[in-house]
PDB file of C-alpha atoms in Angstrom:
ATOM      1  CA  ALA A  34     106.154 101.675  90.018  1.00 43.00           C
ATOM      2  CA  ASP A  35     104.302 104.934  89.620  1.00 44.00           C
ATOM      3  CA  PHE A  36     104.106 106.913  86.368  1.00 40.00           C
ATOM      4  CA  GLY A  37     103.399 110.255  88.046  1.00 43.00           C
ATOM      5  CA  ASP A  38     102.157 112.941  85.633  1.00 45.00           C
ATOM      6  CA  HIS A  39     103.556 111.709  82.323  1.00 44.00           C
ATOM      7  CA  HIS A  40     102.281 110.448  78.999  1.00 48.00           C
ATOM      8  CA  GLY A  41     103.611 108.695  75.915  1.00 52.00           C
ATOM      9  CA  THR A  42     103.447 105.420  74.027  1.00 57.00           C
ATOM     10  CA  PHE A  43     104.960 102.053  74.725  1.00 61.00           C
ATOM     11  CA  GLU A  44     104.967  98.672  73.056  1.00 66.00           C
ATOM     12  CA  LEU A  45     103.501  95.550  74.663  1.00 72.00           C
ATOM     13  CA  HIS A  46     103.873  91.962  73.543  1.00 76.00           C
ATOM     14  CA  ARG A  47     102.307  88.880  75.088  1.00 78.00           C
ATOM     15  CA  GLY A  48     104.514  87.393  77.780  1.00 81.00           C
ATOM     16  CA  TRP A  49     107.002  90.273  77.877  1.00 82.00           C
ATOM     17  CA  PRO A  50     107.425  92.198  81.135  1.00 86.00           C
ATOM     18  CA  ILE A  51     105.998  95.717  81.043  1.00 83.00           C
ATOM     19  CA  LYS A  52     108.845  98.201  81.363  1.00 83.00           C
ATOM     20  CA  PHE A  53     107.698 101.177  83.418  1.00 77.00           C
ATOM     21  CA  SER A  54     109.790 104.101  82.175  1.00 71.00           C
ATOM     22  CA  HIS A  55     109.064 106.533  85.006  1.00 72.00           C
ATOM     23  CA  VAL A  56     109.533 105.110  88.483  1.00 78.00           C
ATOM     24  CA  ILE A  57     109.103 107.406  91.476  1.00 79.00           C
ATOM     25  CA  THR A  58     110.052 104.987  94.271  1.00 82.00           C
ATOM     26  CA  ASN A  59     112.624 102.236  93.754  1.00 85.00           C
ATOM     27  CA  GLN A  60     114.297 101.819  97.110  1.00 83.00           C
ATOM     28  CA  GLY A  61     117.381  99.642  96.763  1.00 86.00           C
ATOM     29  CA  ASP A  62     117.078  99.594  92.938  1.00 89.00           C
ATOM     30  CA  SER A  63     115.140  96.325  93.115  1.00 93.00           C
ATOM     31  CA  TYR A  64     113.051  97.220  90.050  1.00 91.00           C
ATOM     32  CA  ASN A  65     115.064  97.027  86.822  1.00 92.00           C
ATOM     33  CA  ARG A  66     113.718  99.562  84.286  1.00 87.00           C
ATOM     34  CA  ASN A  67     115.567  97.860  81.423  1.00 89.00           C
ATOM     35  CA  SER A  68     114.014  94.434  81.998  1.00 90.00           C
ATOM     36  CA  GLY A  69     110.743  95.383  83.753  1.00 88.00           C
ATOM     37  CA  VAL A  70     111.501  92.866  86.514  1.00 91.00           C
ATOM     38  CA  PHE A  71     111.477  93.378  90.289  1.00 92.00           C
ATOM     39  CA  THR A  72     113.987  91.233  92.192  1.00 94.00           C
ATOM     40  CA  ALA A  73     113.294  90.699  95.892  1.00 94.00           C
ATOM     41  CA  PRO A  74     116.270  92.024  97.882  1.00 95.00           C
ATOM     42  CA  TYR A  75     115.175  90.115 101.007  1.00 94.00           C
ATOM     43  CA  ALA A  76     112.905  87.217 101.874  1.00 96.00           C
ATOM     44  CA  GLY A  77     109.550  88.513 103.048  1.00 95.00           C
ATOM     45  CA  LEU A  78     105.989  89.507 102.287  1.00 95.00           C
ATOM     46  CA  TYR A  79     105.558  91.899  99.325  1.00 91.00           C
ATOM     47  CA  MET A  80     102.547  93.683  97.837  1.00 90.00           C
ATOM     48  CA  PHE A  81     102.169  94.528  94.144  1.00 87.00           C
ATOM     49  CA  ARG A  82      99.359  96.564  92.555  1.00 85.00           C
ATOM     50  CA  LEU A  83      98.497  96.925  88.897  1.00 81.00           C
ATOM     51  CA  HIS A  84      96.008  99.405  87.415  1.00 78.00           C
ATOM     52  CA  ALA A  85      94.905  99.650  83.775  1.00 75.00           C
ATOM     53  CA  MET A  86      92.366 101.551  81.717  1.00 72.00           C
ATOM     54  CA  GLY A  87      90.728 100.642  78.411  1.00 68.00           C
ATOM     55  CA  PRO A  88      90.116 103.990  76.723  1.00 61.00           C
ATOM     56  CA  VAL A  89      87.253 105.086  74.484  1.00 62.00           C
ATOM     57  CA  GLY A  90      87.676 103.886  70.907  1.00 63.00           C
ATOM     58  CA  HIS A  91      89.546 100.688  71.785  1.00 61.00           C
ATOM     59  CA  SER A  92      87.092  97.817  71.816  1.00 60.00           C
ATOM     60  CA  HIS A  93      89.591  94.983  72.293  1.00 64.00           C
ATOM     61  CA  ILE A  94      90.085  93.425  75.721  1.00 68.00           C
ATOM     62  CA  THR A  95      93.469  93.899  77.333  1.00 72.00           C
ATOM     63  CA  SER A  96      94.433  91.271  79.916  1.00 76.00           C
ATOM     64  CA  LEU A  97      97.351  91.927  82.258  1.00 77.00           C
ATOM     65  CA  ILE A  98      98.873  89.664  84.895  1.00 77.00           C
ATOM     66  CA  ILE A  99     101.291  89.938  87.803  1.00 83.00           C
ATOM     67  CA  VAL A 100     103.792  87.086  87.557  1.00 85.00           C
ATOM     68  CA  ALA A 101     106.006  85.743  90.358  1.00 89.00           C
ATOM     69  CA  GLY A 102     108.585  83.412  88.853  1.00 86.00           C
ATOM     70  CA  ASN A 103     106.546  81.550  86.221  1.00 85.00           C
ATOM     71  CA  ARG A 104     103.247  81.706  88.129  1.00 86.00           C
ATOM     72  CA  ALA A 105     100.446  84.226  87.602  1.00 84.00           C
ATOM     73  CA  VAL A 106      99.426  85.562  91.019  1.00 87.00           C
ATOM     74  CA  ALA A 107      96.867  88.228  89.989  1.00 82.00           C
ATOM     75  CA  SER A 108      95.129  89.367  86.808  1.00 81.00           C
ATOM     76  CA  LEU A 109      92.843  92.020  85.361  1.00 78.00           C
ATOM     77  CA  ASP A 110      90.891  92.624  82.157  1.00 77.00           C
ATOM     78  CA  VAL A 111      89.925  96.016  80.715  1.00 74.00           C
ATOM     79  CA  GLN A 112      87.988  96.982  77.602  1.00 72.00           C
ATOM     80  CA  GLY A 113      87.151 100.415  76.297  1.00 65.00           C
ATOM     81  CA  ASP A 114      84.266 100.814  73.914  1.00 65.00           C
ATOM     82  CA  GLU A 115      83.543 102.583  70.679  1.00 66.00           C
ATOM     83  CA  ALA A 116      81.106 105.010  72.328  1.00 65.00           C
ATOM     84  CA  ASP A 117      82.042 107.088  75.327  1.00 62.00           C
ATOM     85  CA  ASP A 118      82.908 104.759  78.199  1.00 65.00           C
ATOM     86  CA  ASP A 119      86.289 103.985  79.665  1.00 67.00           C
ATOM     87  CA  ASP A 120      86.880 100.781  81.579  1.00 73.00           C
ATOM     88  CA  SER A 121      89.385 100.445  84.370  1.00 75.00           C
ATOM     89  CA  ALA A 122      90.501  97.622  86.604  1.00 80.00           C
ATOM     90  CA  SER A 123      92.988  96.950  89.360  1.00 82.00           C
ATOM     91  CA  CYS A 124      94.489  93.905  90.972  1.00 85.00           C
ATOM     92  CA  THR A 125      96.680  93.343  94.013  1.00 88.00           C
ATOM     93  CA  ALA A 126      98.947  90.453  94.915  1.00 90.00           C
ATOM     94  CA  VAL A 127     100.388  89.910  98.380  1.00 93.00           C
ATOM     95  CA  ILE A 128     102.981  87.161  98.155  1.00 93.00           C
ATOM     96  CA  HIS A 129     105.888  85.740 100.106  1.00 94.00           C
ATOM     97  CA  LEU A 130     109.118  85.957  98.140  1.00 93.00           C
ATOM     98  CA  ALA A 131     112.531  84.449  98.772  1.00 95.00           C
ATOM     99  CA  LYS A 132     115.577  86.638  98.260  1.00 95.00           C
ATOM    100  CA  GLY A 133     116.228  86.830  94.510  1.00 95.00           C
ATOM    101  CA  ASP A 134     112.686  85.895  93.397  1.00 94.00           C
ATOM    102  CA  HIS A 135     111.405  87.829  90.354  1.00 93.00           C
ATOM    103  CA  VAL A 136     108.059  89.591  89.857  1.00 92.00           C
ATOM    104  CA  SER A 137     106.783  91.420  86.771  1.00 89.00           C
ATOM    105  CA  ALA A 138     103.611  92.654  85.090  1.00 85.00           C
ATOM    106  CA  LYS A 139     102.890  91.159  81.669  1.00 84.00           C
ATOM    107  CA  LEU A 140     100.387  91.284  78.815  1.00 79.00           C
ATOM    108  CA  GLU A 141      98.433  88.011  78.876  1.00 79.00           C
ATOM    109  CA  ASN A 142      96.261  88.140  75.749  1.00 71.00           C
ATOM    110  CA  ASP A 143      97.067  88.657  72.073  1.00 60.00           C
ATOM    111  CA  SER A 144      96.585  92.441  71.959  1.00 59.00           C
ATOM    112  CA  ASP A 145     100.189  93.147  70.943  1.00 51.00           C
ATOM    113  CA  GLY A 146     100.879  96.659  69.814  1.00 53.00           C
ATOM    114  CA  TYR A 147     101.512 100.205  70.865  1.00 48.00           C
ATOM    115  CA  TYR A 148      99.628 101.616  73.812  1.00 52.00           C
ATOM    116  CA  ILE A 149      99.157 105.194  74.908  1.00 48.00           C
ATOM    117  CA  TRP A 150      99.375 105.985  78.589  1.00 49.00           C
ATOM    118  CA  ARG A 151      98.680 109.056  80.629  1.00 45.00           C
ATOM    119  CA  SER A 152      98.448 109.387  84.356  1.00 41.00           C
TER     120      SER A 152
END
């Protein structure tokens, strides 16, 4: 999923899939915007990337994971700081999926709340 040039706020809760509201490429409608879950249309090798930024003024650590089924396959941690530094991180998972397997990005730690995004 790719946000493109958009901004806004969204709510994250631990263990809930992240629902990307603006998706540029979704060939075959395999990514469900309402649930935040990708369902593999075919068995095969798939690649998923996740990028996050901890902005200035937010000192808590945000941990995100890519989940296939009930198994975390990649993770990242970001933390802004109170001064003037942003923190960013990325992770990539290349995994073999069976037809119908589910993959999503989720908040892993206890930093529930509203987040601001801009890309």
